[in-house]
Amino acid sequence: MKETQHYISENREKFLNELVELLKIPTISADSAYKNDVLKGAEKVAAFLKEAGADVVEICETAGHPIVYGEKIIDATLPTVLVYGHYDVQPADPIDLWTSPPFEPVIKETPIHPEGAIFARGACDDKGQMFMHVKAFEAMMKTNQLPCNVKFMIEGEEEVGSSNLGIFCKANKDRLKADIILVSDTGMLGNDTPSITTGLRGLSYVEVEVTGPNRDLHSGLYGGCVANPINVLTKMIASLHDENNHITIPGFYADVVELSLEERAEMAKAPYSEEKYKQALDIDAVYGEAGYTTPERGSIRPTLDVNGIWGGYTGEGAKTVIASKAFAKISMRLVPNQEPETITELFAKHFESIAPAGVRVVVNPHHGGEPVVTPIDSIAYKSAAKAYEATFGKTPIPVRSGGSIPIIALFEKELGLKTVMMGFGLDSDAIHSPNEHYGLFNYYKGIETIPYFFHYFTEAMK
Ligand code: BES
Ligand code: MN
Ligand code: MN
């Protein structure tokens, strides 16, 4: 381990320069205009894996963007760690709000990252975090300290629902045989408060369309006489929460696992300051479901949020018009044991039922995903905890996150594999937002911590 850690400290600059190279490629999976850049990103990841010492490296084509697969098998009788990550990123817009261009990485200091952070789309989610594994692997390889087998499965479609990765897993069950899946695509509580993610919320995502009259109308001639789709849509959306901010869709909470008071008390031990939370977001109050704290609202409780709403005239000046159509994108974050298909159906049935006469409503489901909870008494969790203890000098806190990585539940279903989520990002890293960044402290700490996980996990599996 000493040699591996030494290699890491000697190669800090190289590791950073290589990440910069990767961050320069705009691997935006959602936008077909970037298809070729996404492929370039895959090729770059493959080249880095090869250079780091992987024997087999393959760019696996799919119906969408490619999956990069790599492996180093040192001894079939030893345990195997399957590393999952994604090299695709979210679109960068709104571009104007970036203080430096999203695909021209720069290091800047921030109050939370006084040692500097690298600013670029994908810096934290997930290129920076995924690349820690490539560099940790390199460090173990170059110092002859890789203790077990490792496989890499780095996809290019996480931000658009991972639909082809599911197919890839089904078709490659043998090749993907492993003892554990290791993922760094989540966060931790703070740089002096390490934590391990033990849960993710599921997701149900729909697009709704409300149609009124067959054409846009003069709001003077027709206003007050026909249903205005925008008025109707906003009213329907408003009715989806009651005065306690409970979701009003019948049956929505039927399968929700309620935590015991003991479990909630355990959760409340994690450090959290409402004052700091409000300050960081410039809000004078938090807002959410009655009866739950902010950390609970953001992790163990399901939610419903409008992600986008449009219709009518939004250009310069005023136009007096009643639009023919109004639209919204709505996401629901799910918790165990809610099923995305069931929730989508409940939503559609309810939303159609509350539409007044005079409009037609269509609900179109998008991709979804199941929630995840991982055990804290497993060999993998305990090994991860020991790894953090080695590098942070502190025992990490188990924390359920509010985000979603739909493919993780699928790994368990298709491959029968559990996942351990060693995320090193911070909530303040602005993932999916303008000025996404990743702390250099976090990047290097991740690279240092990962070899300890490999070490402790291999030891414990013997
Ligand atoms: N890495 C994130 C998920 C995440 C971030 C989980 C931080 C926990 C903490 C992932 O790339 C992501 O953005 N997931 C999407 C869902 C996906 C289907 C687009 C999400 O959570 O909105
Ligand atoms: Mn991610
Ligand atoms: Mn993401």
JSON list of C-alpha atoms in Angstrom, two decimals, residues 129-276:
[
{"chain": "A", "resi": 129, "resn": "GLN", "atom": "CA", "xyz": [-15.28, 10.36, -9.99]},
{"chain": "A", "resi": 130, "resn": "MET", "atom": "CA", "xyz": [-15.13, 7.59, -12.58]},
{"chain": "A", "resi": 131, "resn": "PHE", "atom": "CA", "xyz": [-11.57, 8.54, -13.49]},
{"chain": "A", "resi": 132, "resn": "MET", "atom": "CA", "xyz": [-10.44, 8.15, -9.85]},
{"chain": "A", "resi": 133, "resn": "HIS", "atom": "CA", "xyz": [-10.94, 4.42, -10.37]},
{"chain": "A", "resi": 134, "resn": "VAL", "atom": "CA", "xyz": [-8.85, 4.37, -13.53]},
{"chain": "A", "resi": 135, "resn": "LYS", "atom": "CA", "xyz": [-6.04, 6.21, -11.72]},
{"chain": "A", "resi": 136, "resn": "ALA", "atom": "CA", "xyz": [-6.31, 4.09, -8.55]},
{"chain": "A", "resi": 137, "resn": "PHE", "atom": "CA", "xyz": [-6.12, 1.01, -10.78]},
{"chain": "A", "resi": 138, "resn": "GLU", "atom": "CA", "xyz": [-3.08, 2.45, -12.53]},
{"chain": "A", "resi": 139, "resn": "ALA", "atom": "CA", "xyz": [-1.41, 3.13, -9.18]},
{"chain": "A", "resi": 140, "resn": "MET", "atom": "CA", "xyz": [-2.04, -0.46, -8.03]},
{"chain": "A", "resi": 141, "resn": "MET", "atom": "CA", "xyz": [-0.85, -1.89, -11.36]},
{"chain": "A", "resi": 142, "resn": "LYS", "atom": "CA", "xyz": [2.33, 0.16, -11.63]},
{"chain": "A", "resi": 143, "resn": "THR", "atom": "CA", "xyz": [3.35, -0.80, -8.11]},
{"chain": "A", "resi": 144, "resn": "ASN", "atom": "CA", "xyz": [2.37, -4.47, -8.44]},
{"chain": "A", "resi": 145, "resn": "GLN", "atom": "CA", "xyz": [-0.19, -4.10, -5.70]},
{"chain": "A", "resi": 146, "resn": "LEU", "atom": "CA", "xyz": [-3.46, -5.01, -7.40]},
{"chain": "A", "resi": 147, "resn": "PRO", "atom": "CA", "xyz": [-4.82, -7.53, -4.85]},
{"chain": "A", "resi": 148, "resn": "CYS", "atom": "CA", "xyz": [-7.73, -8.97, -6.87]},
{"chain": "A", "resi": 149, "resn": "ASN", "atom": "CA", "xyz": [-9.37, -9.00, -10.29]},
{"chain": "A", "resi": 150, "resn": "VAL", "atom": "CA", "xyz": [-11.01, -5.91, -11.63]},
{"chain": "A", "resi": 151, "resn": "LYS", "atom": "CA", "xyz": [-13.50, -5.23, -14.40]},
{"chain": "A", "resi": 152, "resn": "PHE", "atom": "CA", "xyz": [-14.58, -1.83, -15.68]},
{"chain": "A", "resi": 153, "resn": "MET", "atom": "CA", "xyz": [-17.93, -1.06, -17.24]},
{"chain": "A", "resi": 154, "resn": "ILE", "atom": "CA", "xyz": [-18.08, 2.63, -18.12]},
{"chain": "A", "resi": 155, "resn": "GLU", "atom": "CA", "xyz": [-21.21, 3.68, -19.95]},
{"chain": "A", "resi": 156, "resn": "GLY", "atom": "CA", "xyz": [-22.17, 6.66, -22.09]},
{"chain": "A", "resi": 157, "resn": "GLU", "atom": "CA", "xyz": [-25.89, 6.80, -21.44]},
{"chain": "A", "resi": 158, "resn": "GLU", "atom": "CA", "xyz": [-26.39, 7.21, -17.70]},
{"chain": "A", "resi": 159, "resn": "GLU", "atom": "CA", "xyz": [-27.78, 10.70, -18.07]},
{"chain": "A", "resi": 160, "resn": "VAL", "atom": "CA", "xyz": [-30.37, 9.47, -20.55]},
{"chain": "A", "resi": 161, "resn": "GLY", "atom": "CA", "xyz": [-31.60, 6.42, -18.66]},
{"chain": "A", "resi": 162, "resn": "SER", "atom": "CA", "xyz": [-29.04, 3.63, -19.30]},
{"chain": "A", "resi": 163, "resn": "SER", "atom": "CA", "xyz": [-31.48, 1.71, -21.48]},
{"chain": "A", "resi": 164, "resn": "ASN", "atom": "CA", "xyz": [-28.75, -0.04, -23.49]},
{"chain": "A", "resi": 165, "resn": "LEU", "atom": "CA", "xyz": [-26.69, -0.95, -20.44]},
{"chain": "A", "resi": 166, "resn": "GLY", "atom": "CA", "xyz": [-29.54, -3.15, -19.23]},
{"chain": "A", "resi": 167, "resn": "ILE", "atom": "CA", "xyz": [-29.42, -5.03, -22.53]},
{"chain": "A", "resi": 168, "resn": "PHE", "atom": "CA", "xyz": [-25.61, -5.25, -22.34]},
{"chain": "A", "resi": 169, "resn": "CYS", "atom": "CA", "xyz": [-25.79, -6.75, -18.83]},
{"chain": "A", "resi": 170, "resn": "LYS", "atom": "CA", "xyz": [-28.34, -9.35, -19.91]},
{"chain": "A", "resi": 171, "resn": "ALA", "atom": "CA", "xyz": [-26.17, -10.34, -22.88]},
{"chain": "A", "resi": 172, "resn": "ASN", "atom": "CA", "xyz": [-22.87, -10.44, -20.94]},
{"chain": "A", "resi": 173, "resn": "LYS", "atom": "CA", "xyz": [-23.77, -12.12, -17.67]},
{"chain": "A", "resi": 174, "resn": "ASP", "atom": "CA", "xyz": [-20.73, -14.41, -17.75]},
{"chain": "A", "resi": 175, "resn": "ARG", "atom": "CA", "xyz": [-18.25, -11.75, -18.65]},
{"chain": "A", "resi": 176, "resn": "LEU", "atom": "CA", "xyz": [-19.55, -9.46, -15.92]},
{"chain": "A", "resi": 177, "resn": "LYS", "atom": "CA", "xyz": [-19.28, -12.08, -13.17]},
{"chain": "A", "resi": 178, "resn": "ALA", "atom": "CA", "xyz": [-17.95, -10.37, -10.05]},
{"chain": "A", "resi": 179, "resn": "ASP", "atom": "CA", "xyz": [-18.28, -10.28, -6.29]},
{"chain": "A", "resi": 180, "resn": "ILE", "atom": "CA", "xyz": [-19.25, -6.65, -5.89]},
{"chain": "A", "resi": 181, "resn": "ILE", "atom": "CA", "xyz": [-20.00, -3.57, -7.96]},
{"chain": "A", "resi": 182, "resn": "LEU", "atom": "CA", "xyz": [-18.10, -0.45, -6.95]},
{"chain": "A", "resi": 183, "resn": "VAL", "atom": "CA", "xyz": [-19.47, 2.96, -7.94]},
{"chain": "A", "resi": 184, "resn": "SER", "atom": "CA", "xyz": [-18.37, 6.53, -7.35]},
{"chain": "A", "resi": 185, "resn": "ASP", "atom": "CA", "xyz": [-21.27, 8.56, -8.71]},
{"chain": "A", "resi": 186, "resn": "THR", "atom": "CA", "xyz": [-22.76, 9.96, -5.52]},
{"chain": "A", "resi": 187, "resn": "GLY", "atom": "CA", "xyz": [-21.61, 12.32, -2.79]},
{"chain": "A", "resi": 188, "resn": "MET", "atom": "CA", "xyz": [-20.51, 12.58, 0.81]},
{"chain": "A", "resi": 189, "resn": "LEU", "atom": "CA", "xyz": [-21.55, 14.90, 3.63]},
{"chain": "A", "resi": 190, "resn": "GLY", "atom": "CA", "xyz": [-18.43, 17.05, 3.70]},
{"chain": "A", "resi": 191, "resn": "ASN", "atom": "CA", "xyz": [-14.68, 16.96, 3.29]},
{"chain": "A", "resi": 192, "resn": "ASP", "atom": "CA", "xyz": [-14.28, 16.45, 7.02]},
{"chain": "A", "resi": 193, "resn": "THR", "atom": "CA", "xyz": [-17.38, 14.25, 7.28]},
{"chain": "A", "resi": 194, "resn": "PRO", "atom": "CA", "xyz": [-16.94, 11.22, 5.04]},
{"chain": "A", "resi": 195, "resn": "SER", "atom": "CA", "xyz": [-20.04, 9.17, 4.32]},
{"chain": "A", "resi": 196, "resn": "ILE", "atom": "CA", "xyz": [-21.02, 6.17, 2.26]},
{"chain": "A", "resi": 197, "resn": "THR", "atom": "CA", "xyz": [-24.20, 6.23, 0.20]},
{"chain": "A", "resi": 198, "resn": "THR", "atom": "CA", "xyz": [-26.50, 3.41, 1.30]},
{"chain": "A", "resi": 199, "resn": "GLY", "atom": "CA", "xyz": [-29.55, 4.25, -0.75]},
{"chain": "A", "resi": 200, "resn": "LEU", "atom": "CA", "xyz": [-30.83, 5.97, -3.85]},
{"chain": "A", "resi": 201, "resn": "ARG", "atom": "CA", "xyz": [-34.31, 7.07, -4.75]},
{"chain": "A", "resi": 202, "resn": "GLY", "atom": "CA", "xyz": [-36.15, 5.62, -7.71]},
{"chain": "A", "resi": 203, "resn": "LEU", "atom": "CA", "xyz": [-37.66, 7.68, -10.45]},
{"chain": "A", "resi": 204, "resn": "SER", "atom": "CA", "xyz": [-40.87, 7.92, -12.37]},
{"chain": "A", "resi": 205, "resn": "TYR", "atom": "CA", "xyz": [-40.88, 10.56, -15.10]},
{"chain": "A", "resi": 206, "resn": "VAL", "atom": "CA", "xyz": [-43.77, 11.70, -17.24]},
{"chain": "A", "resi": 207, "resn": "GLU", "atom": "CA", "xyz": [-44.55, 14.35, -19.77]},
{"chain": "A", "resi": 208, "resn": "VAL", "atom": "CA", "xyz": [-48.07, 15.73, -19.86]},
{"chain": "A", "resi": 209, "resn": "GLU", "atom": "CA", "xyz": [-49.89, 17.53, -22.63]},
{"chain": "A", "resi": 210, "resn": "VAL", "atom": "CA", "xyz": [-53.11, 19.46, -22.20]},
{"chain": "A", "resi": 211, "resn": "THR", "atom": "CA", "xyz": [-55.02, 20.44, -25.33]},
{"chain": "A", "resi": 212, "resn": "GLY", "atom": "CA", "xyz": [-57.90, 22.89, -25.39]},
{"chain": "A", "resi": 213, "resn": "PRO", "atom": "CA", "xyz": [-59.19, 24.51, -28.59]},
{"chain": "A", "resi": 214, "resn": "ASN", "atom": "CA", "xyz": [-57.86, 23.32, -31.94]},
{"chain": "A", "resi": 215, "resn": "ARG", "atom": "CA", "xyz": [-55.84, 26.54, -32.51]},
{"chain": "A", "resi": 216, "resn": "ASP", "atom": "CA", "xyz": [-54.37, 29.46, -30.58]},
{"chain": "A", "resi": 217, "resn": "LEU", "atom": "CA", "xyz": [-57.13, 31.99, -29.94]},
{"chain": "A", "resi": 218, "resn": "HIS", "atom": "CA", "xyz": [-57.45, 35.75, -29.40]},
{"chain": "A", "resi": 219, "resn": "SER", "atom": "CA", "xyz": [-57.77, 36.07, -25.63]},
{"chain": "A", "resi": 220, "resn": "GLY", "atom": "CA", "xyz": [-60.18, 38.95, -25.96]},
{"chain": "A", "resi": 221, "resn": "LEU", "atom": "CA", "xyz": [-62.57, 37.18, -28.27]},
{"chain": "A", "resi": 222, "resn": "TYR", "atom": "CA", "xyz": [-62.42, 33.80, -26.54]},
{"chain": "A", "resi": 223, "resn": "GLY", "atom": "CA", "xyz": [-61.06, 34.53, -23.05]},
{"chain": "A", "resi": 224, "resn": "GLY", "atom": "CA", "xyz": [-63.55, 33.47, -20.39]},
{"chain": "A", "resi": 225, "resn": "CYS", "atom": "CA", "xyz": [-65.43, 31.24, -22.80]},
{"chain": "A", "resi": 226, "resn": "VAL", "atom": "CA", "xyz": [-63.14, 28.25, -23.36]},
{"chain": "A", "resi": 227, "resn": "ALA", "atom": "CA", "xyz": [-60.77, 26.30, -21.12]},
{"chain": "A", "resi": 228, "resn": "ASN", "atom": "CA", "xyz": [-57.29, 27.85, -21.24]},
{"chain": "A", "resi": 229, "resn": "PRO", "atom": "CA", "xyz": [-54.89, 24.86, -21.28]},
{"chain": "A", "resi": 230, "resn": "ILE", "atom": "CA", "xyz": [-52.24, 26.75, -19.33]},
{"chain": "A", "resi": 231, "resn": "ASN", "atom": "CA", "xyz": [-54.68, 27.82, -16.63]},
{"chain": "A", "resi": 232, "resn": "VAL", "atom": "CA", "xyz": [-55.99, 24.29, -16.45]},
{"chain": "A", "resi": 233, "resn": "LEU", "atom": "CA", "xyz": [-52.58, 22.61, -16.41]},
{"chain": "A", "resi": 234, "resn": "THR", "atom": "CA", "xyz": [-51.24, 24.82, -13.62]},
{"chain": "A", "resi": 235, "resn": "LYS", "atom": "CA", "xyz": [-54.37, 24.22, -11.56]},
{"chain": "A", "resi": 236, "resn": "MET", "atom": "CA", "xyz": [-54.11, 20.47, -12.07]},
{"chain": "A", "resi": 237, "resn": "ILE", "atom": "CA", "xyz": [-50.45, 20.53, -11.08]},
{"chain": "A", "resi": 238, "resn": "ALA", "atom": "CA", "xyz": [-51.16, 22.65, -8.01]},
{"chain": "A", "resi": 239, "resn": "SER", "atom": "CA", "xyz": [-53.72, 20.10, -6.86]},
{"chain": "A", "resi": 240, "resn": "LEU", "atom": "CA", "xyz": [-51.11, 17.31, -6.79]},
{"chain": "A", "resi": 241, "resn": "HIS", "atom": "CA", "xyz": [-49.97, 18.47, -3.32]},
{"chain": "A", "resi": 242, "resn": "ASP", "atom": "CA", "xyz": [-52.27, 19.19, -0.39]},
{"chain": "A", "resi": 243, "resn": "GLU", "atom": "CA", "xyz": [-51.78, 21.86, 2.29]},
{"chain": "A", "resi": 244, "resn": "ASN", "atom": "CA", "xyz": [-49.32, 19.59, 4.12]},
{"chain": "A", "resi": 245, "resn": "ASN", "atom": "CA", "xyz": [-47.37, 18.99, 0.93]},
{"chain": "A", "resi": 246, "resn": "HIS", "atom": "CA", "xyz": [-48.49, 15.41, 0.79]},
{"chain": "A", "resi": 247, "resn": "ILE", "atom": "CA", "xyz": [-48.96, 14.08, -2.72]},
{"chain": "A", "resi": 248, "resn": "THR", "atom": "CA", "xyz": [-52.65, 13.65, -3.50]},
{"chain": "A", "resi": 249, "resn": "ILE", "atom": "CA", "xyz": [-52.47, 10.88, -6.10]},
{"chain": "A", "resi": 250, "resn": "PRO", "atom": "CA", "xyz": [-54.60, 8.04, -4.67]},
{"chain": "A", "resi": 251, "resn": "GLY", "atom": "CA", "xyz": [-52.40, 5.07, -3.74]},
{"chain": "A", "resi": 252, "resn": "PHE", "atom": "CA", "xyz": [-49.16, 7.02, -4.14]},
{"chain": "A", "resi": 253, "resn": "TYR", "atom": "CA", "xyz": [-47.92, 6.17, -0.63]},
{"chain": "A", "resi": 254, "resn": "ALA", "atom": "CA", "xyz": [-49.38, 2.65, -0.49]},
{"chain": "A", "resi": 255, "resn": "ASP", "atom": "CA", "xyz": [-46.05, 0.85, -0.91]},
{"chain": "A", "resi": 256, "resn": "VAL", "atom": "CA", "xyz": [-43.82, 3.36, 0.88]},
{"chain": "A", "resi": 257, "resn": "VAL", "atom": "CA", "xyz": [-41.70, 1.77, 3.60]},
{"chain": "A", "resi": 258, "resn": "GLU", "atom": "CA", "xyz": [-41.98, 3.99, 6.67]},
{"chain": "A", "resi": 259, "resn": "LEU", "atom": "CA", "xyz": [-38.85, 4.15, 8.78]},
{"chain": "A", "resi": 260, "resn": "SER", "atom": "CA", "xyz": [-39.09, 3.34, 12.47]},
{"chain": "A", "resi": 261, "resn": "LEU", "atom": "CA", "xyz": [-38.50, 6.10, 15.00]},
{"chain": "A", "resi": 262, "resn": "GLU", "atom": "CA", "xyz": [-35.21, 4.39, 15.88]},
{"chain": "A", "resi": 263, "resn": "GLU", "atom": "CA", "xyz": [-34.08, 4.50, 12.27]},
{"chain": "A", "resi": 264, "resn": "ARG", "atom": "CA", "xyz": [-35.06, 8.15, 11.99]},
{"chain": "A", "resi": 265, "resn": "ALA", "atom": "CA", "xyz": [-33.22, 8.95, 15.21]},
{"chain": "A", "resi": 266, "resn": "GLU", "atom": "CA", "xyz": [-30.15, 7.21, 13.79]},
{"chain": "A", "resi": 267, "resn": "MET", "atom": "CA", "xyz": [-30.45, 9.31, 10.63]},
{"chain": "A", "resi": 268, "resn": "ALA", "atom": "CA", "xyz": [-30.74, 12.51, 12.63]},
{"chain": "A", "resi": 269, "resn": "LYS", "atom": "CA", "xyz": [-27.27, 11.89, 14.07]},
{"chain": "A", "resi": 270, "resn": "ALA", "atom": "CA", "xyz": [-25.66, 12.85, 10.78]},
{"chain": "A", "resi": 271, "resn": "PRO", "atom": "CA", "xyz": [-24.43, 16.42, 11.00]},
{"chain": "A", "resi": 272, "resn": "TYR", "atom": "CA", "xyz": [-26.78, 18.91, 9.36]},
{"chain": "A", "resi": 273, "resn": "SER", "atom": "CA", "xyz": [-27.32, 22.63, 9.75]},
{"chain": "A", "resi": 274, "resn": "GLU", "atom": "CA", "xyz": [-30.56, 24.09, 8.45]},
{"chain": "A", "resi": 275, "resn": "GLU", "atom": "CA", "xyz": [-29.06, 27.56, 8.72]},
{"chain": "A", "resi": 276, "resn": "LYS", "atom": "CA", "xyz": [-26.15, 26.67, 6.46]}
]
